[in-house]
Coordinates of C-alpha atoms in Angstrom, one line a residue:
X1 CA -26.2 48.4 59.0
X2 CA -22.5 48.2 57.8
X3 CA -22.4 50.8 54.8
X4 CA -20.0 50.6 52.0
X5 CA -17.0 53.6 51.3
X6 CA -18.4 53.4 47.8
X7 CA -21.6 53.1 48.5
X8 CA -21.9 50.1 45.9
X9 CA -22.8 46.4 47.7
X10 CA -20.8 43.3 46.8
X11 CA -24.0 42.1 45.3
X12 CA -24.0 44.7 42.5
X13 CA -20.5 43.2 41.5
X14 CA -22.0 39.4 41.1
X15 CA -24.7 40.4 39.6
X16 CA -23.3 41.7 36.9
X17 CA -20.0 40.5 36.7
X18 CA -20.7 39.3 32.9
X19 CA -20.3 43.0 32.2
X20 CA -18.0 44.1 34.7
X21 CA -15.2 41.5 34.2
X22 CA -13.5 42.9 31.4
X23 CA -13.2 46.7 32.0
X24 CA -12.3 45.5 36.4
X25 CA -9.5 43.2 34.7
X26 CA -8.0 46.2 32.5
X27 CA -8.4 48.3 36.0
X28 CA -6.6 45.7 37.8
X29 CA -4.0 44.9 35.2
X30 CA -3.3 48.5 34.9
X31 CA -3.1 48.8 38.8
X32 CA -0.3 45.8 39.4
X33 CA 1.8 47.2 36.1
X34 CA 2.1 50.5 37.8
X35 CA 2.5 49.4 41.6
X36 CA -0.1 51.6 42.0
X37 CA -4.0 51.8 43.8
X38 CA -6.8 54.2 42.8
X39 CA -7.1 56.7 46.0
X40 CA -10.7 55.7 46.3
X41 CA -9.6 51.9 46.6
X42 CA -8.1 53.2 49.6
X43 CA -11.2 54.6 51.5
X44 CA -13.3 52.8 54.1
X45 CA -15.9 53.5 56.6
X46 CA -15.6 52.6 59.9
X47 CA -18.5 51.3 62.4
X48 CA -18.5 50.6 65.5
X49 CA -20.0 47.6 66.8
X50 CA -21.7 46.9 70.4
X51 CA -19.7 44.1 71.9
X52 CA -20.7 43.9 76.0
X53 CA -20.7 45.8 79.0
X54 CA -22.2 49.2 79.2
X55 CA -22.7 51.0 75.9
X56 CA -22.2 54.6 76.9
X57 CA -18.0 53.4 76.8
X58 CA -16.5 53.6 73.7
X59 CA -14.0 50.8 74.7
X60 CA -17.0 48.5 74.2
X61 CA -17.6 48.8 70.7
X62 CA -15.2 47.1 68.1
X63 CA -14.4 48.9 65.2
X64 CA -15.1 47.1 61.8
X65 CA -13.8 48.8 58.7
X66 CA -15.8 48.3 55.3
X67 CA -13.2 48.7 52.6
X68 CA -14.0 49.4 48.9
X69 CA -15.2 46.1 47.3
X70 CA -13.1 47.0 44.2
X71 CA -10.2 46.7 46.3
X72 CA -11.1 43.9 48.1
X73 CA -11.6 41.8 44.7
X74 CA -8.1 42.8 44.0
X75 CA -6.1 41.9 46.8
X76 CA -8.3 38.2 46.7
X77 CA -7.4 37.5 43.1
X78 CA -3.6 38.5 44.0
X79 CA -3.6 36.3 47.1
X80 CA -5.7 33.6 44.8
X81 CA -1.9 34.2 42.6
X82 CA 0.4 33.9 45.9
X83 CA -1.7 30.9 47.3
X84 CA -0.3 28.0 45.6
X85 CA 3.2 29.5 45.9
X86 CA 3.0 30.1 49.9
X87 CA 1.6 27.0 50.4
X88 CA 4.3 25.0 49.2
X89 CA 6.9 26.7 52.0
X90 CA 4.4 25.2 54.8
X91 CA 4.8 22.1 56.4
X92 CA 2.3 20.1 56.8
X93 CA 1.6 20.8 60.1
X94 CA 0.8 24.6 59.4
X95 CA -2.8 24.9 60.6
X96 CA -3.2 28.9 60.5
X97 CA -4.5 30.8 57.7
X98 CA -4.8 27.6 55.2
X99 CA -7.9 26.4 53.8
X100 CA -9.6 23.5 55.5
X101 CA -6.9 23.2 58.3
X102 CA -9.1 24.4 61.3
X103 CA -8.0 24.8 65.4
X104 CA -9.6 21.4 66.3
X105 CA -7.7 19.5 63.5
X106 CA -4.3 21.4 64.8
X107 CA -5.1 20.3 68.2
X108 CA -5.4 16.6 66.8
X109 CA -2.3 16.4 65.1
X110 CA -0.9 18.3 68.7
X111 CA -2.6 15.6 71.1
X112 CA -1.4 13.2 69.1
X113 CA 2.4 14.2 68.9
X114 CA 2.4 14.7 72.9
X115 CA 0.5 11.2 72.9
X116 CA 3.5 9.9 70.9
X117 CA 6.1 12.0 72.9
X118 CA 5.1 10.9 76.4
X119 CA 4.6 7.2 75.1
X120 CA 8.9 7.3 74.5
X121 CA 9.6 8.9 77.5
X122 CA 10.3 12.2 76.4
X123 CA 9.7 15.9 77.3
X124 CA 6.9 17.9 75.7
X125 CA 7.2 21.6 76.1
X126 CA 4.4 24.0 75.3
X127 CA 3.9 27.9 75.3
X128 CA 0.4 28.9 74.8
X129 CA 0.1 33.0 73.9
X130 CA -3.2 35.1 74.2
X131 CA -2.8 38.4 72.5
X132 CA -6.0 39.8 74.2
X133 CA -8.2 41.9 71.6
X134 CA -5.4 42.8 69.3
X135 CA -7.4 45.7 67.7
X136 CA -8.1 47.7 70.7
X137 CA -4.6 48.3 71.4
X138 CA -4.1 49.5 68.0
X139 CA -3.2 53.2 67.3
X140 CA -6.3 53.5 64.8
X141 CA -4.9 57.4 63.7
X142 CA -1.7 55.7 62.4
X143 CA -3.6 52.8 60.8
X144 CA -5.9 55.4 59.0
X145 CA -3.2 57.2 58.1
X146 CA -0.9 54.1 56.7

């Protein structure tokens, strides 16, 4: 069971968002004026989550951090702001982090340029990366403390 740095589920917040809206918008309108974010916005709990192997290593658990729903209802209604204007600096061909462009559509629209490429003749070069469980390698102290 994941537990909340608040303590308060995401549920709590839909269910009652009729009452919640206005005094979470003065929060969050107060919050981008300043350039500031309440300490407790700040706080998460971290558990650790069995992925394989043997459990008695710590290496084989990934770490999932809750954060504060508050805060997490901010930064989506800022990026919900940003959207719209990031989106118009991608080409078309941008696949990652965009809605409704997932990895099999971006390996259509690859097959089909190397289709096209090898079809006139020319070269088709390719680098494929792996960055190999990103997370472990990070220095979790200087993360918690950032």
């Amino acid at each position: 069971m994941l537990d909340y740095p608040d303590n308060v589920p995401p549920r709590f917040f839909k269910e009652s968002n009729s009452v919640l809206s206005e005094p979470l918008s003065i929060l969050f309108n107060h919050s981008l004026k300043c350039g500031t974010v309440s300490k407790p916005w700040k706080v998460s709990s971290i558990t650790p989550i069995y992925k394989s192997g043997t459990k008695q290593f710590v290496r084989n658990y990934r770490r999932i951090s809750m954060l504060n729903v508050t805060s997490k209802m901010l930064d989506s209604f800022i990026a919900d702001c940003l959207k719209d204007s990031f989106n118009n600096g991608f080409i078309d061909k941008q696949h990652g982090f965009r809605p409704s462009r997932s990895t099999v559509a971006n390996l259509k629209v690859f097959r089909e340029f190397v289709t096209e490429t090898v079809d006139k003749a020319h070269q088709v070069d390719a680098i494929y990366t792996d960055i190999a469980k990103p997370f472990d390698r990070v220095n979790h102290d200087i993360l918690l403390y950032k």
